[in-house]
Coordinates of C-alpha atoms in Angstrom, one line a residue:
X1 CA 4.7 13.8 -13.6
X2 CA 5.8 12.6 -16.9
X3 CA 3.0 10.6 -18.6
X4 CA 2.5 8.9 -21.1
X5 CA -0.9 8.3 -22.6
X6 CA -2.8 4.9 -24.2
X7 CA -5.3 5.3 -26.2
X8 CA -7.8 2.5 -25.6
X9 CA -9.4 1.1 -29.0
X10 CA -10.3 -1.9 -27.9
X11 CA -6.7 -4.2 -27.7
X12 CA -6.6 -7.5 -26.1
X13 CA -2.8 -6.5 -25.1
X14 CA -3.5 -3.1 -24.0
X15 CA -2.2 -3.8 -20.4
X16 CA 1.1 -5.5 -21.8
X17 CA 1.7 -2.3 -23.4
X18 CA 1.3 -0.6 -20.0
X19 CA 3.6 -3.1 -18.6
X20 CA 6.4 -2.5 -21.3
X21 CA 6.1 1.0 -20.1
X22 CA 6.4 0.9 -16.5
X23 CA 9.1 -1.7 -17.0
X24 CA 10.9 1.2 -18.6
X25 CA 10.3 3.6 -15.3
X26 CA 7.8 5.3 -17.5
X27 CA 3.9 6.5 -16.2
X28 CA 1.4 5.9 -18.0
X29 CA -2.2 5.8 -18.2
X30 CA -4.9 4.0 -20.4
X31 CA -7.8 6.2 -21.3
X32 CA -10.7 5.2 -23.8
X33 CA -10.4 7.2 -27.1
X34 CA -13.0 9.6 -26.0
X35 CA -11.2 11.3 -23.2
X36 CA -11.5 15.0 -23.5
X37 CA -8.7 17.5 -24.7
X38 CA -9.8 19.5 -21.0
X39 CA -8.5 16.3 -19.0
X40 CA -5.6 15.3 -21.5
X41 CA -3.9 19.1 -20.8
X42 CA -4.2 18.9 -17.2
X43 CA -1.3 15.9 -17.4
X44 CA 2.2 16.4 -18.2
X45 CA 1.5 14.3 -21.8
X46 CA 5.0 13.7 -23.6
X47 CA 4.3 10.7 -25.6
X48 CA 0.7 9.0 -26.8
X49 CA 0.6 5.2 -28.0
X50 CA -2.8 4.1 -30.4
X51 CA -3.5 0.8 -28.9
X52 CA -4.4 -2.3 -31.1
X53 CA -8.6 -3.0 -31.6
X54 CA -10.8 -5.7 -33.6
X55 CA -12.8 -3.0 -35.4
X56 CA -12.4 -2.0 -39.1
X57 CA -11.5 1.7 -39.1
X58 CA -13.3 2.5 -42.0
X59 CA -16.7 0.7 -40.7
X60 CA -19.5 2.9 -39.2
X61 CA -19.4 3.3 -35.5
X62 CA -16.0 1.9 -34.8
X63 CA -13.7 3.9 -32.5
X64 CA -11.9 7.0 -34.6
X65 CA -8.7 9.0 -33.7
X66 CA -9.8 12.4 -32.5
X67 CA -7.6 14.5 -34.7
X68 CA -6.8 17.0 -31.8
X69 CA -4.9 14.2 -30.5
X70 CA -2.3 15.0 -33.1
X71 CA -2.4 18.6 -32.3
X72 CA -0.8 18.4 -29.3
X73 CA 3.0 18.5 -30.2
X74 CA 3.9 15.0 -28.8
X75 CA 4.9 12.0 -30.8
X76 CA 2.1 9.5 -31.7
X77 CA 3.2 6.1 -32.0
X78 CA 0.0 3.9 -33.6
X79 CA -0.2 -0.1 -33.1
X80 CA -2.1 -1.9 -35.6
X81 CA -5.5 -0.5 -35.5
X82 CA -3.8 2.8 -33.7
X83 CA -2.1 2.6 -37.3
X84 CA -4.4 2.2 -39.3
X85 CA -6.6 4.9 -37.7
X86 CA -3.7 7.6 -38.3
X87 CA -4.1 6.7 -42.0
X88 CA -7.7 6.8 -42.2
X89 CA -7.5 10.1 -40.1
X90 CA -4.8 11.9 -42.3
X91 CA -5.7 10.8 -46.2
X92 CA -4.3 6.9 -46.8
X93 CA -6.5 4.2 -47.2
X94 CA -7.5 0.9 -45.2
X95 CA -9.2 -2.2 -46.8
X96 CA -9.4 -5.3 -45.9
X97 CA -7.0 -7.8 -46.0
X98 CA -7.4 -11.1 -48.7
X99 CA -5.4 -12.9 -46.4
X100 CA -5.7 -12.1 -43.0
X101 CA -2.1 -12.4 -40.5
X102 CA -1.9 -13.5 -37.5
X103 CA 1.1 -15.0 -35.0
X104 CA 4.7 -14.8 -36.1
X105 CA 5.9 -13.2 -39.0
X106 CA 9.4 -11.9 -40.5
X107 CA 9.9 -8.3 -40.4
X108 CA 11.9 -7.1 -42.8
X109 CA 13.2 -3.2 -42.3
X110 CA 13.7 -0.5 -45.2
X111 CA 17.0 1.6 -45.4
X112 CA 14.7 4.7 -44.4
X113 CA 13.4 3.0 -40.8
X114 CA 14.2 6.1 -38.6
X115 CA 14.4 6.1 -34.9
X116 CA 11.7 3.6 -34.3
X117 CA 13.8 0.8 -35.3
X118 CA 17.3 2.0 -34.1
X119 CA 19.3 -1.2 -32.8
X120 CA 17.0 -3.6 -34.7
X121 CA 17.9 -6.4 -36.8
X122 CA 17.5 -5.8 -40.7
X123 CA 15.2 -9.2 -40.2
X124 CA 13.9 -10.2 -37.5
X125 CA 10.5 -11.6 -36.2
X126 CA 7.8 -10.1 -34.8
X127 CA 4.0 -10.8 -34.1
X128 CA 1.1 -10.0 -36.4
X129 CA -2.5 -10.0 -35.5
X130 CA -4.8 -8.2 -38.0
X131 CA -7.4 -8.3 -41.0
X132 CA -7.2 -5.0 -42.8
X133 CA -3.9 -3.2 -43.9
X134 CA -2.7 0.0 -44.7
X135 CA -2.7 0.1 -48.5
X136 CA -2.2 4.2 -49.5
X137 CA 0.1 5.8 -46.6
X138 CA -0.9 9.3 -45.7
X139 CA 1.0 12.1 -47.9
X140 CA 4.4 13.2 -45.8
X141 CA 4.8 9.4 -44.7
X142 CA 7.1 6.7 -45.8
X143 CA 7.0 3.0 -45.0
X144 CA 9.9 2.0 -42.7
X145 CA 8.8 -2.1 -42.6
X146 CA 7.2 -4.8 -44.7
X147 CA 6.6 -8.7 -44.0
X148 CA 6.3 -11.1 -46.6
X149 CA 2.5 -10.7 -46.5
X150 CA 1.7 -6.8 -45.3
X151 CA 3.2 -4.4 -47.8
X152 CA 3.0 -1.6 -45.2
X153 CA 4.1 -3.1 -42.0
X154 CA 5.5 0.0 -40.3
X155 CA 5.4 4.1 -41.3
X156 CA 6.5 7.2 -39.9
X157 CA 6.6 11.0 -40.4
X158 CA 9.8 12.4 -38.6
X159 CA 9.0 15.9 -39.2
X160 CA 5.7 15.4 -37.2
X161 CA 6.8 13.3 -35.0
X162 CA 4.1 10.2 -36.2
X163 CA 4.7 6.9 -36.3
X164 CA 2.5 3.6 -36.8
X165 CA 3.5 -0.3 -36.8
X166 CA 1.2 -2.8 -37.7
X167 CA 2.8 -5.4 -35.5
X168 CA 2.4 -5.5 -31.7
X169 CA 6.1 -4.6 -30.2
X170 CA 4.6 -5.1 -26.5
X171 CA 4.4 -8.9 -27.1
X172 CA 7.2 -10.7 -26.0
X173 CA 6.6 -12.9 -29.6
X174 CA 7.8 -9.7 -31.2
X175 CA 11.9 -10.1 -31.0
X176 CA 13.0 -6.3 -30.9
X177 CA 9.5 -5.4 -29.4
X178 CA 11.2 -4.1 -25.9
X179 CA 13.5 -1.7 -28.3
X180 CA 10.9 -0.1 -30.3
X181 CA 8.6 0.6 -27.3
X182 CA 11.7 2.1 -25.7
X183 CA 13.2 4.0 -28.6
X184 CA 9.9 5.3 -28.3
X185 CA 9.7 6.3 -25.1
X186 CA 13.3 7.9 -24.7
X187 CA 15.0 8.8 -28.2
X188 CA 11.3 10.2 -29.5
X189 CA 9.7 11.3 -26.6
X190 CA 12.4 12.3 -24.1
X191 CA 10.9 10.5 -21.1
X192 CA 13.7 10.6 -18.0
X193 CA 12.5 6.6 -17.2
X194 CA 12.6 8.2 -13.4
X195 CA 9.2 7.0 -12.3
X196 CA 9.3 4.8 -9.3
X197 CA 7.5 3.9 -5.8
X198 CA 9.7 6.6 -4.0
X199 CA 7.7 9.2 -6.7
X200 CA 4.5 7.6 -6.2
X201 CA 4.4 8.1 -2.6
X202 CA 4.7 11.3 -2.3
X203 CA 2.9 12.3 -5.4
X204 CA -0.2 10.3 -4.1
X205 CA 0.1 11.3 -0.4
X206 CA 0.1 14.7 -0.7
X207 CA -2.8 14.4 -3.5
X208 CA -4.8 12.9 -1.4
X209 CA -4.1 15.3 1.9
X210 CA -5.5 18.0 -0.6
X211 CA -8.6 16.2 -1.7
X212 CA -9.3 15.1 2.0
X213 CA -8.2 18.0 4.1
X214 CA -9.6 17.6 7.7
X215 CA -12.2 14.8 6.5
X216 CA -11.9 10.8 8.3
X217 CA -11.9 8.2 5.6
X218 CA -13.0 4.7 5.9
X219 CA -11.7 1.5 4.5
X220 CA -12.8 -1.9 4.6
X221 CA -9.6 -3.6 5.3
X222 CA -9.9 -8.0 5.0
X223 CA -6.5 -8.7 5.5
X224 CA -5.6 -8.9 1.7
X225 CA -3.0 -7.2 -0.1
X226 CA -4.9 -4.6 -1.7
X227 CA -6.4 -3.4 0.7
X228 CA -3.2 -3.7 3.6
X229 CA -1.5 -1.8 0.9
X230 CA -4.4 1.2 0.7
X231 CA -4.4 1.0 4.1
X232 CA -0.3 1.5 4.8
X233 CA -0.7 4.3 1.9
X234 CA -3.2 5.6 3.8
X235 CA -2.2 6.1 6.7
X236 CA 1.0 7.7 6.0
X237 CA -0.9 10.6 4.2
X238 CA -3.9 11.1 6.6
X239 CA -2.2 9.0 9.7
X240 CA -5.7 8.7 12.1
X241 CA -8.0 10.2 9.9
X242 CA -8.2 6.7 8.0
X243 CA -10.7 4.4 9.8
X244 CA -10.1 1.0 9.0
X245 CA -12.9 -1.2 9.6
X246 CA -12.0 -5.0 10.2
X247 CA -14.9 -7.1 10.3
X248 CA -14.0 -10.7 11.7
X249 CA -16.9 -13.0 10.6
X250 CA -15.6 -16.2 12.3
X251 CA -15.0 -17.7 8.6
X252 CA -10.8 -16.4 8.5
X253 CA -8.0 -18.3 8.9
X254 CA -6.2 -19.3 11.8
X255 CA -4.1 -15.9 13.3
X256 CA -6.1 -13.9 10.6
X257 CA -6.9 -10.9 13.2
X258 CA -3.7 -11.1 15.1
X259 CA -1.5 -10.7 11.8
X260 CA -3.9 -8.2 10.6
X261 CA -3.4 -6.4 14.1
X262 CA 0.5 -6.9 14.2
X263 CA 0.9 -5.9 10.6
X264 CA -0.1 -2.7 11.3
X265 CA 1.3 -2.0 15.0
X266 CA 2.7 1.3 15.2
X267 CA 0.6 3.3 12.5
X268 CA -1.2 6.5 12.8
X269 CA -4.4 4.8 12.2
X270 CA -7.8 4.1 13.8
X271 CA -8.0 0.0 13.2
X272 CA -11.4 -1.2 14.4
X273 CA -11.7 -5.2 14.6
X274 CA -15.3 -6.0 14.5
X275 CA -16.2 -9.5 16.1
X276 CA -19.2 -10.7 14.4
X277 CA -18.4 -14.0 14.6
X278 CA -21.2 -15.2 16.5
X279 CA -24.2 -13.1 13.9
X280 CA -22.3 -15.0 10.6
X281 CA -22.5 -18.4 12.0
X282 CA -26.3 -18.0 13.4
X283 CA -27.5 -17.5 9.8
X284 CA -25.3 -19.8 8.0
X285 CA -27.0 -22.7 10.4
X286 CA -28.3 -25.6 8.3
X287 CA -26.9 -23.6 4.5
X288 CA -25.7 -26.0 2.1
X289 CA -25.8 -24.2 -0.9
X290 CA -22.5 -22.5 -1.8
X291 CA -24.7 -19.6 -3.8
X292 CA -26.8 -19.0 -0.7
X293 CA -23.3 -19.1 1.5
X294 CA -22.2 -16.1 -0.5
X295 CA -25.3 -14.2 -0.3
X296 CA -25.6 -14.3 3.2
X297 CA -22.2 -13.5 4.1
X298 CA -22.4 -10.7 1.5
X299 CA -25.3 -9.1 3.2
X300 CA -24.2 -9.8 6.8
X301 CA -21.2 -7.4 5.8
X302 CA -22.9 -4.9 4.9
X303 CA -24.8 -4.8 7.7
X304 CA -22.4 -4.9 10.1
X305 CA -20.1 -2.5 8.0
X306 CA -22.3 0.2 7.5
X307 CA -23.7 0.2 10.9
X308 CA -20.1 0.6 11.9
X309 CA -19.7 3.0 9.7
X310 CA -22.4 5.5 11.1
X311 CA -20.2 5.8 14.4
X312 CA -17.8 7.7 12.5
X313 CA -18.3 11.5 12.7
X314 CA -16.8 13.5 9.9
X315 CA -16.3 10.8 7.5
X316 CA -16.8 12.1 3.8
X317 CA -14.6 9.0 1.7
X318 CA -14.6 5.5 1.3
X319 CA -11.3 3.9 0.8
X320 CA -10.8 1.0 -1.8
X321 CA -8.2 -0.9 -2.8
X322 CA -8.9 -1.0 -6.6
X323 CA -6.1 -2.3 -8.9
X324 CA -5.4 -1.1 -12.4
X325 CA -6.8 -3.8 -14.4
X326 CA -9.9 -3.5 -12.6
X327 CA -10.3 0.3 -14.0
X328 CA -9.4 -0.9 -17.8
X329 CA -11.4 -3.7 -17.5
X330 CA -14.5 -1.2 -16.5
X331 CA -14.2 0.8 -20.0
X332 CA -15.0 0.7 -23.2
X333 CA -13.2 1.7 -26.4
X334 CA -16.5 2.6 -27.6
X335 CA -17.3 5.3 -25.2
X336 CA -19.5 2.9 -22.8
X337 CA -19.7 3.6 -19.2
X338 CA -16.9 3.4 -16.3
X339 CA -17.5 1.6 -13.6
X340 CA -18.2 4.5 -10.3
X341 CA -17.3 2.3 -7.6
X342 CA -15.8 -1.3 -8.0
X343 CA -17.9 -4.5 -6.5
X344 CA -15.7 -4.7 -3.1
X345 CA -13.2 -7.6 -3.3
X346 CA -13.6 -9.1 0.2
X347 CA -18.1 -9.3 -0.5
X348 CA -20.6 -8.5 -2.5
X349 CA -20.8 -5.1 -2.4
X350 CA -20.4 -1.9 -0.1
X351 CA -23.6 -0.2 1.2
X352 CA -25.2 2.0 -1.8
X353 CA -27.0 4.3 0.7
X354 CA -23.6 5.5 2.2
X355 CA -23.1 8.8 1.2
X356 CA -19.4 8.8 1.1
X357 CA -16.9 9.8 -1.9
X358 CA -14.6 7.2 -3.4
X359 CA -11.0 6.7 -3.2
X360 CA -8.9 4.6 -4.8
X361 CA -5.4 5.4 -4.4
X362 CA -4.7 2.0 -5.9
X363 CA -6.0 2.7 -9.1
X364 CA -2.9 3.6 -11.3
X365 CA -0.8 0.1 -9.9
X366 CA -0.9 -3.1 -11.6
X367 CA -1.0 -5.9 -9.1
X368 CA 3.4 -6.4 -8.8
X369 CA 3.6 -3.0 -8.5
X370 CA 0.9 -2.7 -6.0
X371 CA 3.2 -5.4 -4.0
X372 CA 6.3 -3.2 -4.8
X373 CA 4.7 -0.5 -2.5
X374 CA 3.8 -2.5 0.2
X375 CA 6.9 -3.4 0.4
X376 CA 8.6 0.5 0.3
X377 CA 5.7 1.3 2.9
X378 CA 7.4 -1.4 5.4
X379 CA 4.3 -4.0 5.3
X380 CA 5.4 -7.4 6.0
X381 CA 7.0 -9.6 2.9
X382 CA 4.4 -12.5 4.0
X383 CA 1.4 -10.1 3.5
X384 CA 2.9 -8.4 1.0
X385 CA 2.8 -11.7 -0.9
X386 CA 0.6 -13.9 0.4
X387 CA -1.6 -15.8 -1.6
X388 CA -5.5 -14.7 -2.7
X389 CA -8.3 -15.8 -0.4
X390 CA -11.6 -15.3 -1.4
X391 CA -14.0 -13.1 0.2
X392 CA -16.8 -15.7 1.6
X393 CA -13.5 -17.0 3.7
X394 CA -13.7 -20.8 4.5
X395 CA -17.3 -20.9 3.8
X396 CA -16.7 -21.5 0.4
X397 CA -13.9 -24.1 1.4
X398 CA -15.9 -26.1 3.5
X399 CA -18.4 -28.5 1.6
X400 CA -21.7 -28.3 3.3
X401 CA -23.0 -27.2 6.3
X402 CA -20.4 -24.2 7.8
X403 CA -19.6 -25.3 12.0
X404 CA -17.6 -24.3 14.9
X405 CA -15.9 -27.9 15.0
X406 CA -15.5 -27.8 11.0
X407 CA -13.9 -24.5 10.8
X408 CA -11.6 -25.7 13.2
X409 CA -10.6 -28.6 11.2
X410 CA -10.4 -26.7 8.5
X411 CA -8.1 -23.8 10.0
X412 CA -5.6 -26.6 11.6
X413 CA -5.2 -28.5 8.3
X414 CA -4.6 -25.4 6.3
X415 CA -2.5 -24.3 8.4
X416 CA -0.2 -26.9 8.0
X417 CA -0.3 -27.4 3.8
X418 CA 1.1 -23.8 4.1
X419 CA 3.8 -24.4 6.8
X420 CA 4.7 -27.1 4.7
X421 CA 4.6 -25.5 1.1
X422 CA 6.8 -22.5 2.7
X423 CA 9.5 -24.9 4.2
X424 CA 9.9 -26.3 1.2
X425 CA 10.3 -22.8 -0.6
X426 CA 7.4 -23.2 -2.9
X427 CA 5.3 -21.0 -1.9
X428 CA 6.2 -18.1 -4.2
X429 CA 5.9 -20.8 -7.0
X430 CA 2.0 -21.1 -6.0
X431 CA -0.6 -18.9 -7.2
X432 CA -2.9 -19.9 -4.7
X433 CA -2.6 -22.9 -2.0
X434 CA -5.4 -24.3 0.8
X435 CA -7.3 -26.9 2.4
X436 CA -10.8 -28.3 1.6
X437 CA -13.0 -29.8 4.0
X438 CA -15.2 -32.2 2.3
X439 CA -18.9 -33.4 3.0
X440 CA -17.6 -36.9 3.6
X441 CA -16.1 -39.2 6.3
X442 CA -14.6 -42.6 5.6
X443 CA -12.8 -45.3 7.4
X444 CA -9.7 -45.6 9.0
X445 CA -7.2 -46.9 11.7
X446 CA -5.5 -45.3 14.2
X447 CA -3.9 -46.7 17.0
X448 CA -5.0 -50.3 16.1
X449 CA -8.8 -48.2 16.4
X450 CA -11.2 -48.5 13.9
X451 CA -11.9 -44.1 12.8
X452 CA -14.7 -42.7 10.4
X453 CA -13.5 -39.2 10.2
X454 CA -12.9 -36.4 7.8
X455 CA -11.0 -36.1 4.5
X456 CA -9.6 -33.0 3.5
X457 CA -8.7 -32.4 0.1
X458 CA -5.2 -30.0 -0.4
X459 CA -5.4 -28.1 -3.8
X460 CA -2.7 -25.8 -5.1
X461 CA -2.5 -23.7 -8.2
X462 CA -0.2 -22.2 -11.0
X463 CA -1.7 -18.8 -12.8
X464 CA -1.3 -15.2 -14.1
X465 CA -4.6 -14.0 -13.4
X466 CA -6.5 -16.6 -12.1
X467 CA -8.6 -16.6 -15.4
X468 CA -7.2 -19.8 -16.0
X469 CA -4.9 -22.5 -14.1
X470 CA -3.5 -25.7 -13.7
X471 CA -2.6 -27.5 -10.9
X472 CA 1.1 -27.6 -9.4
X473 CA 3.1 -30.4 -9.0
X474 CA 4.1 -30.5 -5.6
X475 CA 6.9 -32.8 -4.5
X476 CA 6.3 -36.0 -3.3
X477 CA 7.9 -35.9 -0.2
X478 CA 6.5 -32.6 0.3
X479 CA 2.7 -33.8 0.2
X480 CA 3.4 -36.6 1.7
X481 CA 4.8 -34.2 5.1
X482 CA 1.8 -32.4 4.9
X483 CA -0.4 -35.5 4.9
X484 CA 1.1 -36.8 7.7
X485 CA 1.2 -34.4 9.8
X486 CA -2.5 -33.2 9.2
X487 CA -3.9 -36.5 9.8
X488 CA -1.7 -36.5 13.2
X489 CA -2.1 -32.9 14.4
X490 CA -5.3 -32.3 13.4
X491 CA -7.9 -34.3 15.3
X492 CA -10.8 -35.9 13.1
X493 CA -9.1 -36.5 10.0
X494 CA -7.7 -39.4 9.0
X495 CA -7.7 -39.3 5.0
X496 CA -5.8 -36.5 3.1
X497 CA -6.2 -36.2 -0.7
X498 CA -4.5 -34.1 -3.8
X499 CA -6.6 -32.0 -6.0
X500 CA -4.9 -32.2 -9.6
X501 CA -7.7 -30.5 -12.2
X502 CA -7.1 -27.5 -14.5
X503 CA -9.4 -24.7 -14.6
X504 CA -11.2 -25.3 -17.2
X505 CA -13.2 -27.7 -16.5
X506 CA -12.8 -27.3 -12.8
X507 CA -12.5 -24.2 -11.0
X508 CA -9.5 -22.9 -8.4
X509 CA -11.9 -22.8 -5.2
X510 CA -14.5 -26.0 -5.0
X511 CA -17.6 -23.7 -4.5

């Protein structure tokens, strides 16, 4: 496979570059800048981007390029700090800047600015974010750019195939950014832009028939996307030999096990559904305390998990459905650990004592294209894109103590904010969208009756990653379909309310 390398120093917009790749139909991969040579020649490396970083090159300790990387016969396309560590690498100097740059800036373009720039506008703008520069280029280098306040804003070296801009082309601030990645990629490198899920498939599947051979894995399957998507994956490599282990702990919502079941109807796989509702419920009795909630259902898991778990003869791997960002995020660009085995998305954690090999067949997707082959593996669309739902389940939705009789409520009502979100086609608009029972009743009438019932509390979100959010405006008429028909369909409510705080202050979930 075609690849194309990252080297990690420490960017903020590392995964956008990524992104700007595999929008081209290019693979990729982020590594930190201390990967070996041994691991680099066992890919099929035809290009290598120098990632962006808030160290000072020329400062002790801070991440330097390993000057084998430039051995290898492929171009070498540095960003910013990937820049600035070329020239600090081959001869040129880097001080600081007396006036540091960041946001937009106008690029200007020499007459010598090569293949980089091809189809770029003489001036344009582009986005700067740095606080040293690149005052003495390397010998065999010319300067191809310059802004109004960086003498050196782009270099190259044709005849070795180098290059270095000291703007960051993957931002979509940067107005020819998309070209110069791209006349990168295809007029430098040569890439083919052929990468796609048909390519994936079958390079994954038959990777992991090698490293599994006769061996049974098992995979915690919730009902999520990631880990339907490992599990579809999955099973068309290994078909039966993938155990997926589906642990109902009374706290899902309504039709959770019978989508889970129908969604994958017809696959060569061993699906295990685990009723434990009864064991949850017994020790969440009396629990208030949202922290407590989690810690309980977290250890509950595992226990029931692994004890599952120990039924299985022959099983030598645990499945997970790690994402990319999650494997960036577990590095560092100064040669710090990598996470072994990611904190489980659906609890608190796997069993440590099971001695089982990880796989993550996941792990080189970002989250659309992780969706993307759900899809070309014939999982439902509604899976496929259905919003998050956070691994202590309802718990963490209902405030207070955690009932039969309250998870009903709570199942019925949410039920219908999501029937009526998707009728009004909003639903792919929403990051995330649910119900909240709250620790209160209040007063009412129905039916000329006097009520003191429930009041549930609909929130619904707009985000990217969930880092941040703000709430979405639903249409009037839309909320007030939902309201109504809670409060009529759904027996002990009587008081429906709209959540509309921003995370910060407030958070998505209410505990």
């Amino acid at each position: 496979m075609e690849t194309l390398l990252i080297i990690d120093f420490g960017s903020q917009y590392n995964q956008l570059i990524a992104r700007r790749a595999r929008e081209a139909k290019v693979y990729c991969e982020i590594v930190p800048p201390t990967v070996s040579l041994k691991e680099i020649r066992l890919k099929n490396v035809k290009g290598i981007i120098l990632s962006g970083g808030p160290a000072s090159v020329y400062k002790k300790d801070s991440p330097q390029l390993n000057p084998e990387f430039l051995a290898l016969g492929v171009p070498v396309l540095g960003i910013c700090y990937g820049m600035q560590a070329i020239t600090h690498l081959l001869g040129g100097r880097v001080r600081r800047a007396r006036q540091r740059e960041y946001g937009r800036a106008e690029l200007l373009l020499t007459p010598r600015s090569g293949k980089l720039f091809h189809g770029v506008a003489k001036k344009s703008v582009c986005w700067m974010s740095h606080g040293d520069y690149v005052s003495a280029i390397p010998a065999g280098f010319y300067k191809t750019a310059k802004t109004s306040s960086t003498h050196m804003a782009g270099f190259e070296n044709p005849t070795r195939r180098i290059y270095g801009v000291q703007f960051h082309p993957e931002v979509m601030h940067t107005a020819f950014g998309s070209r110069v990645i791209r006349n990168f990629l295809f007029s430098i490198c040569g890439f083919r832009g052929s990468w796609n899920m048909k390519n994936f498939i079958h390079d994954t599947t038959e990777r992991i028939r090698r490293q599994v051979g006769k061996s049974r894995v098992i995979l915690g399957l919730s009902g999520g996307v990631d880990s339907s998507v490992a599990a579809a994956l999955l099973a068309k490599s290994i078909g039966r030999q993938l155990v997926c282990i589906f642990v109902n702990n009374g706290l899902l919502r309504k039709n959770e096990v019978e989508g889970v079941r129908r969604a994958f109807k017809g696959r060569k796989l061993d699906l295990r559904v685990i009723h434990a509702e009864r064991i949850f419920l017994k020790k969440l009795k009396g629990v208030t305390d949202p922290e407590q909630k989690r810690r309980i259902i977290g250890h509950e898991f595992v226990y029931v998990f692994e004890r599952e778990a120990r039924k299985i003869k022959n099983a030598h791997y645990l499945a997970q459905g790690t994402l990319y960002p999650d494997v960036i995020e577990s590095r560092s660009a100064f040669g710090g650990p990598t996470a072994v085995i990611k904190t489980h998305h659906n609890v608190g954690g796997l069993p440590e004592k099971m001695d089982l090999k990880l796989i993550e067949p996941l792990k080189e997707l970002f989250k659309d294209e992780a969706r993307a082959l759900g899809r070309a593996l014939g999982l439902p669309k509604d899976l496929v894109w259905r919003h998050p739902f956070p691994g202590p389940g309802l718990a963490v939705r209902i405030l207070g103590e955690i009932t039969q009789e309250r998870l009903q409520i709570l199942r019925e009502a949410d039920l219908r904010f999501l029937e009526e979100i998707k009728k009004a086609g909003l639903y792919g608009k929403i990051w995330q969208a649910f119900a909240v029972l709250l620790p209160i009743k209040s007063v009412g009438v129905m039916g000329d009756e006097r009520t003191y019932e429930n009041v549930i509390a609909l929130r619904a979100v707009t985000s990217v990653d969930g880092m941040t959010a703000d709430w979405f405006e639903i249409p009037k008429k839309v909320l007030a379909h939902a309201s109504n028909r809670i409060i009529n369909e759904v027996k002990g409510v009587n008081r429906v309310v709209y959540d509309i705080s921003s995370k910060p202050p407030a958070t998505i979930e209410w505990e």
